[in-house]
């Protein structure tokens, strides 16, 4: 495990003006995949799929963070019914496939973070 520190990324004046509470944090960590990590994430996705079913999906719009992201999409001119928020897309996958599909180490870690916090997390390979 690394002791990586998060740093606040710069944003344009327009973004800061229109969305004063919107921030982007950047953390750089080495990619050291292990078989154990992949197995643990797959198990975690399975447990999350067991815990999250139709009723939870229907009620998720009442939760503060998903509701805020839908409002943000609307403010940006996006229809959240057409352009799904990250949590909506993942929950739609759960309903369509009956599970959360494993898509690889990084994607699975991002999906777990999203499901557990409601906050979308992105990752990019710096190479």
Coordinates of C-alpha atoms in Angstrom, one line a residue:
X1 CA 0.0 0.0 0.0
X2 CA 1.2 3.5 -0.7
X3 CA 0.9 6.7 1.4
X4 CA -0.2 8.8 -1.6
X5 CA -1.5 12.2 -0.9
X6 CA -4.5 13.8 -2.7
X7 CA -3.9 17.2 -4.3
X8 CA -6.6 19.6 -5.4
X9 CA -6.5 20.0 -9.2
X10 CA -6.8 23.5 -10.8
X11 CA -10.1 24.5 -12.3
X12 CA -11.0 27.3 -14.6
X13 CA -12.5 30.5 -13.4
X14 CA -15.8 29.7 -15.1
X15 CA -16.1 26.3 -13.4
X16 CA -15.2 27.8 -10.0
X17 CA -17.8 30.6 -10.5
X18 CA -20.7 28.4 -11.6
X19 CA -19.9 25.4 -9.4
X20 CA -18.1 26.7 -6.3
X21 CA -18.4 23.4 -4.4
X22 CA -17.2 21.2 -7.3
X23 CA -13.7 20.1 -6.7
X24 CA -11.4 17.6 -8.4
X25 CA -8.8 15.8 -6.3
X26 CA -5.9 13.9 -7.9
X27 CA -4.0 11.0 -6.4
X28 CA -1.2 9.3 -8.2
X29 CA -0.6 5.7 -7.1
X30 CA 1.5 2.9 -8.6
X31 CA -0.4 0.1 -10.4
X32 CA 0.6 -3.0 -8.6
X33 CA -2.1 -5.6 -9.5
X34 CA -2.2 -8.8 -7.6
X35 CA -4.2 -12.0 -7.9
X36 CA -5.4 -11.4 -4.4
X37 CA -6.6 -7.9 -5.1
X38 CA -8.6 -9.1 -8.2
X39 CA -10.2 -11.9 -6.2
X40 CA -11.1 -9.6 -3.2
X41 CA -12.7 -7.1 -5.6
X42 CA -14.7 -9.7 -7.4
X43 CA -16.0 -11.0 -4.0
X44 CA -16.8 -7.5 -2.9
X45 CA -18.8 -6.9 -6.1
X46 CA -20.7 -10.1 -5.5
X47 CA -21.6 -9.1 -1.9
X48 CA -22.7 -5.7 -3.2
X49 CA -24.9 -7.3 -5.8
X50 CA -26.5 -9.4 -3.1
X51 CA -27.2 -6.3 -1.0
X52 CA -28.5 -4.1 -3.8
X53 CA -31.7 -5.2 -5.6
X54 CA -34.7 -3.6 -7.3
X55 CA -36.1 -1.8 -4.2
X56 CA -32.7 -0.2 -3.4
X57 CA -32.2 0.9 -7.0
X58 CA -35.6 2.5 -7.0
X59 CA -34.9 4.3 -3.7
X60 CA -31.4 5.5 -4.6
X61 CA -32.8 8.7 -6.1
X62 CA -33.9 9.7 -2.6
X63 CA -30.3 9.5 -1.3
X64 CA -28.4 12.8 -1.1
X65 CA -25.4 12.1 -3.3
X66 CA -27.2 10.5 -6.3
X67 CA -29.8 13.3 -6.1
X68 CA -27.1 15.9 -6.2
X69 CA -25.5 14.4 -9.2
X70 CA -28.8 14.3 -11.1
X71 CA -29.3 18.0 -10.3
X72 CA -25.7 18.7 -11.5
X73 CA -26.5 16.9 -14.8
X74 CA -29.6 19.0 -15.2
X75 CA -27.7 22.2 -14.4
X76 CA -25.2 21.3 -17.1
X77 CA -28.0 20.8 -19.6
X78 CA -27.9 17.0 -19.6
X79 CA -31.1 14.9 -19.1
X80 CA -30.2 12.3 -16.5
X81 CA -32.8 10.1 -18.0
X82 CA -30.8 10.0 -21.2
X83 CA -27.3 10.6 -20.0
X84 CA -27.1 8.3 -17.0
X85 CA -25.2 9.5 -14.0
X86 CA -22.4 7.1 -13.0
X87 CA -24.4 5.5 -10.2
X88 CA -27.5 5.1 -12.4
X89 CA -25.4 3.4 -15.1
X90 CA -23.9 0.9 -12.6
X91 CA -27.3 0.2 -11.0
X92 CA -28.8 -0.3 -14.4
X93 CA -26.1 -2.9 -15.0
X94 CA -27.1 -4.7 -11.8
X95 CA -30.7 -4.9 -12.8
X96 CA -29.9 -5.9 -16.4
X97 CA -27.4 -8.6 -15.6
X98 CA -28.4 -9.6 -12.1
X99 CA -24.9 -8.8 -10.9
X100 CA -22.1 -6.3 -11.2
X101 CA -19.8 -7.6 -13.9
X102 CA -16.1 -7.7 -13.3
X103 CA -14.3 -5.6 -15.8
X104 CA -10.7 -5.7 -14.5
X105 CA -8.8 -4.5 -11.5
X106 CA -9.1 -0.7 -11.9
X107 CA -12.6 -0.7 -13.2
X108 CA -13.8 -3.0 -10.4
X109 CA -12.1 -0.8 -7.8
X110 CA -13.8 2.3 -9.2
X111 CA -17.2 0.5 -9.3
X112 CA -16.8 -0.6 -5.6
X113 CA -15.9 3.0 -4.6
X114 CA -18.9 4.4 -6.4
X115 CA -21.3 1.8 -5.0
X116 CA -20.0 2.3 -1.4
X117 CA -19.9 6.1 -1.4
X118 CA -22.3 7.2 -4.3
X119 CA -19.4 9.4 -5.5
X120 CA -18.0 8.7 -8.9
X121 CA -14.3 8.2 -9.1
X122 CA -12.2 8.2 -12.3
X123 CA -8.8 6.9 -13.0
X124 CA -6.4 7.4 -15.9
X125 CA -3.2 5.7 -16.8
X126 CA -0.4 8.2 -16.8
X127 CA 1.7 6.2 -19.3

